[in-house]
mmCIF file of C-alpha atoms in Angstrom:
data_model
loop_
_atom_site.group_PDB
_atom_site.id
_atom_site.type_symbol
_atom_site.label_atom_id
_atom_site.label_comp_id
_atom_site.label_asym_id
_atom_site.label_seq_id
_atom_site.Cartn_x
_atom_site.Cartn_y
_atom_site.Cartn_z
ATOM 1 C CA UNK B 109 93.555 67.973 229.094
ATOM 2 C CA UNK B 110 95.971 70.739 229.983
ATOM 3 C CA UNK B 111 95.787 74.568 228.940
ATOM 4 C CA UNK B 112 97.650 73.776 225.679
ATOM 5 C CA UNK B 113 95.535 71.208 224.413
ATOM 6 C CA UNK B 114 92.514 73.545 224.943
ATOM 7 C CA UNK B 115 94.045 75.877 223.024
ATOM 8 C CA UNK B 116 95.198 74.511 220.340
ATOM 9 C CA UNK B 117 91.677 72.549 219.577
ATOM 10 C CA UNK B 118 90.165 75.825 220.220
ATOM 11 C CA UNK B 119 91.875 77.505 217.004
ATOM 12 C CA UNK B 120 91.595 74.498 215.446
ATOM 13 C CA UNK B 121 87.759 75.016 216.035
ATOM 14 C CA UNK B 122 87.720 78.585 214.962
ATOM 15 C CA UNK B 123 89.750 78.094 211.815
ATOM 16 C CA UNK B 124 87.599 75.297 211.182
ATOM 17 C CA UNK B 125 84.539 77.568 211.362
ATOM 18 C CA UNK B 126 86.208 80.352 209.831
ATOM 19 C CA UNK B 127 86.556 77.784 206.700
ATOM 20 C CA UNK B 128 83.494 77.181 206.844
ATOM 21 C CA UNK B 129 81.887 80.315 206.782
ATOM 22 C CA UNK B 130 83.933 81.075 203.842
ATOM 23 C CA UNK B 131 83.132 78.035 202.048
ATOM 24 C CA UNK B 132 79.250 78.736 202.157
ATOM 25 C CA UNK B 133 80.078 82.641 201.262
ATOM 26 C CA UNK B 134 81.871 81.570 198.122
ATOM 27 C CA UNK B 135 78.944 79.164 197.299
ATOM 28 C CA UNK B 136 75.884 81.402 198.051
ATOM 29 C CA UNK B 137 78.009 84.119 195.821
ATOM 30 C CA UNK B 138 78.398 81.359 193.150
ATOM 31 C CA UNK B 139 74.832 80.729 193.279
ATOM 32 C CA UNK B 140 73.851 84.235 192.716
ATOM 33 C CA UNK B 141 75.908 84.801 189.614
ATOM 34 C CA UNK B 142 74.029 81.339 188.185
ATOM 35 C CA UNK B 143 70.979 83.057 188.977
ATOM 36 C CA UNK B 144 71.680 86.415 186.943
ATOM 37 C CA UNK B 145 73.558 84.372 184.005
ATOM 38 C CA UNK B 146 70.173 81.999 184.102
ATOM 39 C CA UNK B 147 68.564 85.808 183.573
ATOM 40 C CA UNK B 148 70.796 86.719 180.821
ATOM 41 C CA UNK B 149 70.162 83.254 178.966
ATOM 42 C CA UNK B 150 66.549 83.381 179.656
ATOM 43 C CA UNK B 151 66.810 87.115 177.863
ATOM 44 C CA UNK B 152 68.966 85.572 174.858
ATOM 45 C CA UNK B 153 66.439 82.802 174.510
ATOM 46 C CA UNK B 154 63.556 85.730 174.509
ATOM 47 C CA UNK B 155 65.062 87.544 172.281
ATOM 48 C CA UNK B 156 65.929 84.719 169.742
ATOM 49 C CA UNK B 157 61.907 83.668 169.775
ATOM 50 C CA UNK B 158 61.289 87.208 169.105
ATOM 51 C CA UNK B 159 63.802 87.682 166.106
ATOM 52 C CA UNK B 160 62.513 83.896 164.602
ATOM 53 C CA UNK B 161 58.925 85.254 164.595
ATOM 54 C CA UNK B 162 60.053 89.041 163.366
ATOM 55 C CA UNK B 163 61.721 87.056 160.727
ATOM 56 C CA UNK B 164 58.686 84.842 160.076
ATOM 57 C CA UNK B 165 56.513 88.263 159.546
ATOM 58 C CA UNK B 166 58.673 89.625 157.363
ATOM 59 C CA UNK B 167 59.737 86.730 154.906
ATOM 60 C CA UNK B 168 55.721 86.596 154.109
ATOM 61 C CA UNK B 169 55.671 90.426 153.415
ATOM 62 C CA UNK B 170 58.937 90.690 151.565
ATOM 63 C CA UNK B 171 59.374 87.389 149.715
ATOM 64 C CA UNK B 172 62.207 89.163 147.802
ATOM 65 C CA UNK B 173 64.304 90.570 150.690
ATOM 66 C CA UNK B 174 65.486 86.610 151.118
ATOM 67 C CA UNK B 175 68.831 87.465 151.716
ATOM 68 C CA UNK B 176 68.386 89.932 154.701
ATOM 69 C CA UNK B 177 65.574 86.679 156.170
ATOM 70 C CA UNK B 178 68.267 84.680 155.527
ATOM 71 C CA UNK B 179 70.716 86.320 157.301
ATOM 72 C CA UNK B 180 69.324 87.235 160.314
ATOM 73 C CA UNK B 181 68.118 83.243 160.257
ATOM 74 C CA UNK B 182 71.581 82.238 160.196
ATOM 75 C CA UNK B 183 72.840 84.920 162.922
ATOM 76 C CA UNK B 184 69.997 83.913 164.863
ATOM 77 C CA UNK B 185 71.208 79.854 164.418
ATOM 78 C CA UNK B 186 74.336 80.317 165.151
ATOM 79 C CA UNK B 187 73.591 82.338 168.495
ATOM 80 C CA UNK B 188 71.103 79.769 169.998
ATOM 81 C CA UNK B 189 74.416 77.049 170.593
ATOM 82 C CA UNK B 190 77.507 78.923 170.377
ATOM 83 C CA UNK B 191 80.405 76.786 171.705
ATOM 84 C CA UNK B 192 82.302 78.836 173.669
ATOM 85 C CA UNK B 193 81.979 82.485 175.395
ATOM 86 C CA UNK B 194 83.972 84.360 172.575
ATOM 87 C CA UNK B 195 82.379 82.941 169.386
ATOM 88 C CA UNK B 196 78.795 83.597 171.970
ATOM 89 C CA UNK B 197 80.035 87.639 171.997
ATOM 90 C CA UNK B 198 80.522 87.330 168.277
ATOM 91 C CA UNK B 199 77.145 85.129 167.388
ATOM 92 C CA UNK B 200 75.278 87.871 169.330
ATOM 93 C CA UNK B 201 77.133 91.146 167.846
ATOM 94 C CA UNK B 202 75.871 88.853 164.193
ATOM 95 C CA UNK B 203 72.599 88.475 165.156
ATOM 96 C CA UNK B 204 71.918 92.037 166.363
ATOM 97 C CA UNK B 205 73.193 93.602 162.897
ATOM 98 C CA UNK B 206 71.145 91.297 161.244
ATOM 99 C CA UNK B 207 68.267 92.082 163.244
ATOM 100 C CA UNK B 208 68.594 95.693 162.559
ATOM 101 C CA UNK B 209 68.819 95.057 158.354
ATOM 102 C CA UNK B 210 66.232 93.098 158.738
ATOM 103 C CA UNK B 211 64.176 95.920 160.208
ATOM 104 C CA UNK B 212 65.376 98.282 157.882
ATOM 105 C CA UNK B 213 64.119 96.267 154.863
ATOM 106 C CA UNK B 214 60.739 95.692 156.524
ATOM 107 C CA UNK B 215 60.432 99.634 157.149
ATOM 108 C CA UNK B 216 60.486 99.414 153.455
ATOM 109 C CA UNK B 217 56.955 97.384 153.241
ATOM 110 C CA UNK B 218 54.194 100.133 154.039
ATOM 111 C CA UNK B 219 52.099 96.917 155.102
ATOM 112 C CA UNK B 220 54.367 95.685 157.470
ATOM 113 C CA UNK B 221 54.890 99.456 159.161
ATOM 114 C CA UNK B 222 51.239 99.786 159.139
ATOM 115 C CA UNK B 223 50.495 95.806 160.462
ATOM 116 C CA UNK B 224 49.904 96.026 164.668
ATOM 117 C CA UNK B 225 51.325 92.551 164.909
ATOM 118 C CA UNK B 226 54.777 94.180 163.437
ATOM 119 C CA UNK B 227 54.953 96.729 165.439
ATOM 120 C CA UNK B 228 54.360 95.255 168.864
ATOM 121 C CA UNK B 229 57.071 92.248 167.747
ATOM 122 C CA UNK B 230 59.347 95.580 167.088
ATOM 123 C CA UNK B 231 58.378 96.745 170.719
ATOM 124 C CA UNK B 232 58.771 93.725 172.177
ATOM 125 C CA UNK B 233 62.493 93.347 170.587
ATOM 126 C CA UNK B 234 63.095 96.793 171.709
ATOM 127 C CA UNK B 235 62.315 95.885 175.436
ATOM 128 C CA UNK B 236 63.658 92.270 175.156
ATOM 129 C CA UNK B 237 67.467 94.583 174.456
ATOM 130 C CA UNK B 238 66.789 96.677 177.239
ATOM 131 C CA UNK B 239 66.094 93.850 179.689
ATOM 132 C CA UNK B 240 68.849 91.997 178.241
ATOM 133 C CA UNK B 241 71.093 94.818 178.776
ATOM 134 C CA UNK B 242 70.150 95.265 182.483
ATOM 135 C CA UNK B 243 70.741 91.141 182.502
ATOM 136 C CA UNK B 244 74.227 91.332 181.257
ATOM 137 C CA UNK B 245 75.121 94.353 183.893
ATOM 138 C CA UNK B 246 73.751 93.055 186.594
ATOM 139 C CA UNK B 247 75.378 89.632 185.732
ATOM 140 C CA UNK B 248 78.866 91.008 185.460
ATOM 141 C CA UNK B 249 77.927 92.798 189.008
ATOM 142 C CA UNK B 250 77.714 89.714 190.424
ATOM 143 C CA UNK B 251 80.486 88.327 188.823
ATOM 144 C CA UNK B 252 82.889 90.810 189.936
ATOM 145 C CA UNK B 253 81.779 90.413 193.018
ATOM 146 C CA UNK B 254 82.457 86.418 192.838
ATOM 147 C CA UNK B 255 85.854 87.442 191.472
ATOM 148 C CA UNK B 256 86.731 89.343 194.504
ATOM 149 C CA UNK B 257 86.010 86.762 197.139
ATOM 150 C CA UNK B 258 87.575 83.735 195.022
ATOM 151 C CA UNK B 259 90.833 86.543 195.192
ATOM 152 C CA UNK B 260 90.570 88.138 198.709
ATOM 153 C CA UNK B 261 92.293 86.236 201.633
ATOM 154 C CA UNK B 262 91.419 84.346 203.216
ATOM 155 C CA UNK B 263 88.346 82.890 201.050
ATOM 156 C CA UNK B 264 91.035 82.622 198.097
ATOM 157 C CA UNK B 265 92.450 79.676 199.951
ATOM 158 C CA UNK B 266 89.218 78.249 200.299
ATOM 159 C CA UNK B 267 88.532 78.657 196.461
ATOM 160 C CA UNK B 268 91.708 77.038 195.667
ATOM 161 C CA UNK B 269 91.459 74.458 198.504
ATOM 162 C CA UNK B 270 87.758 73.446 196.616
ATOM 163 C CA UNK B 271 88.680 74.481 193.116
ATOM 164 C CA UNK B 272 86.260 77.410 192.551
ATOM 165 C CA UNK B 273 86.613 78.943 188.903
ATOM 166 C CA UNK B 274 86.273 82.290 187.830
ATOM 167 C CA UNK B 275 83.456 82.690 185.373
ATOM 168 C CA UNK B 276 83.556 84.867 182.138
ATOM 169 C CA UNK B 277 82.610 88.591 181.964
ATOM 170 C CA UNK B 278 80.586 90.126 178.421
ATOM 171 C CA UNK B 279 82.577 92.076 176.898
ATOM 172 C CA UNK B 280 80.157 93.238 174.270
ATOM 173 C CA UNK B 281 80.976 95.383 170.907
ATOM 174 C CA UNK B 282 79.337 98.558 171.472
ATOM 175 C CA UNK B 283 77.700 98.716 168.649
ATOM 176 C CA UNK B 284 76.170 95.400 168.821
ATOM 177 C CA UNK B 285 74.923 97.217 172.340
ATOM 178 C CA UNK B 286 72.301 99.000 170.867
ATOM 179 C CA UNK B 287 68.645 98.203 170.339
ATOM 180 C CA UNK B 288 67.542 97.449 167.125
ATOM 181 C CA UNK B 289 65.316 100.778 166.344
ATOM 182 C CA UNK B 290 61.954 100.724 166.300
ATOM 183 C CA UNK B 291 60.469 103.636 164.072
ATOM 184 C CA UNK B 292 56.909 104.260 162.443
ATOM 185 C CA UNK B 293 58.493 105.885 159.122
ATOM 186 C CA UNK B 294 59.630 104.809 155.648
ATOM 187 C CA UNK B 295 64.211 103.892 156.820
ATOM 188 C CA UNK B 296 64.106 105.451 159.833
ATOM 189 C CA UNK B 297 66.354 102.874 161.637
ATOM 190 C CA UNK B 298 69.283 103.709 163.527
ATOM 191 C CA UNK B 299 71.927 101.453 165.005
#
């Protein structure tokens, strides 16, 4: 083996182990931005539980306020399995109006505003949109953060080389942002 052929296999080596230490970069970001979206869906799936049994509370207080129940039921359905990341944004900006006219019509029922059980579901929804929020942010941290190493060289020609995907950011209405109020008076709900 002459001086050349040492050479050459040792850049061969260290491009070889550059690769590599690209390749498990790119996967051990990947793997933390399917831990904070597992976050954000176990948030979602929270929050849905929360709105079914709010709903459930309020249909047997308010038998005549069907149309705000059934609403929020719908929003709620169509959220749990939307097909695709856009009609997901939309499902969720749905269900969170619906939540909050739902809440407005039960502020309505001076047994429901007075009932414990109520109020702590209320609370409850009020910190399940908080966490959620923190969910989604810290989800499109890591994100961006995948986005920049599948795009920086030289991991970029790793991520093409092993067909790494960019994953979608929220992009959430900002009104749909907000927590469903929680209040202890007669339509005191704000959005």
């Amino acid at each position: 083996m002459d001086a050349l052929d040492v050479a050459v296999s040792a850049v061969v080596a260290v491009l070889a182990g550059t690769a590599i230490v690209l390749y498990n970069r790119l996967i051990a970001t990947r793997v933390r931005v399917d831990e904070a979206l597992a976050q954000v869906e176990t948030d979602l799936q929270r929050r849905h539980d929360l709105v079914g049994r709010l709903a459930s509370t309020v249909a047997a207080a308010a038998t005549h306020e069907r149309r705000a129940i059934d609403a929020v039921l719908s929003a709620r359905t169509a959220a749990l399995r939307p097909p695709n990341a856009e009609i997901a944004e939309v499902a969720d900006a749905d269900l969170q109006r619906a939540t909050a006219q739902l809440i407005a019509v039960a502020e309505d029922f001076p047994d429901l505003r007075a009932d414990g059980a109520f109020s702590q579901m209320q609370a409850e929804l009020a910190d399940t949109e908080s966490r959620l929020a923190f969910a989604r942010d810290f989800a499109a941290h890591r994100i961006a953060a995948y986005h920049e190493r599948l795009d920086t060289f030289p991991s970029s020609i790793i991520a093409r080389l092993a067909r790494f995907e960019h994953r979608t950011m929220f992009v959430a209405d900002h009104d749909a942002r907000h927590s469903p109020a929680v209040s202890s008076g007669p339509r005191d709900v704000a959005s």
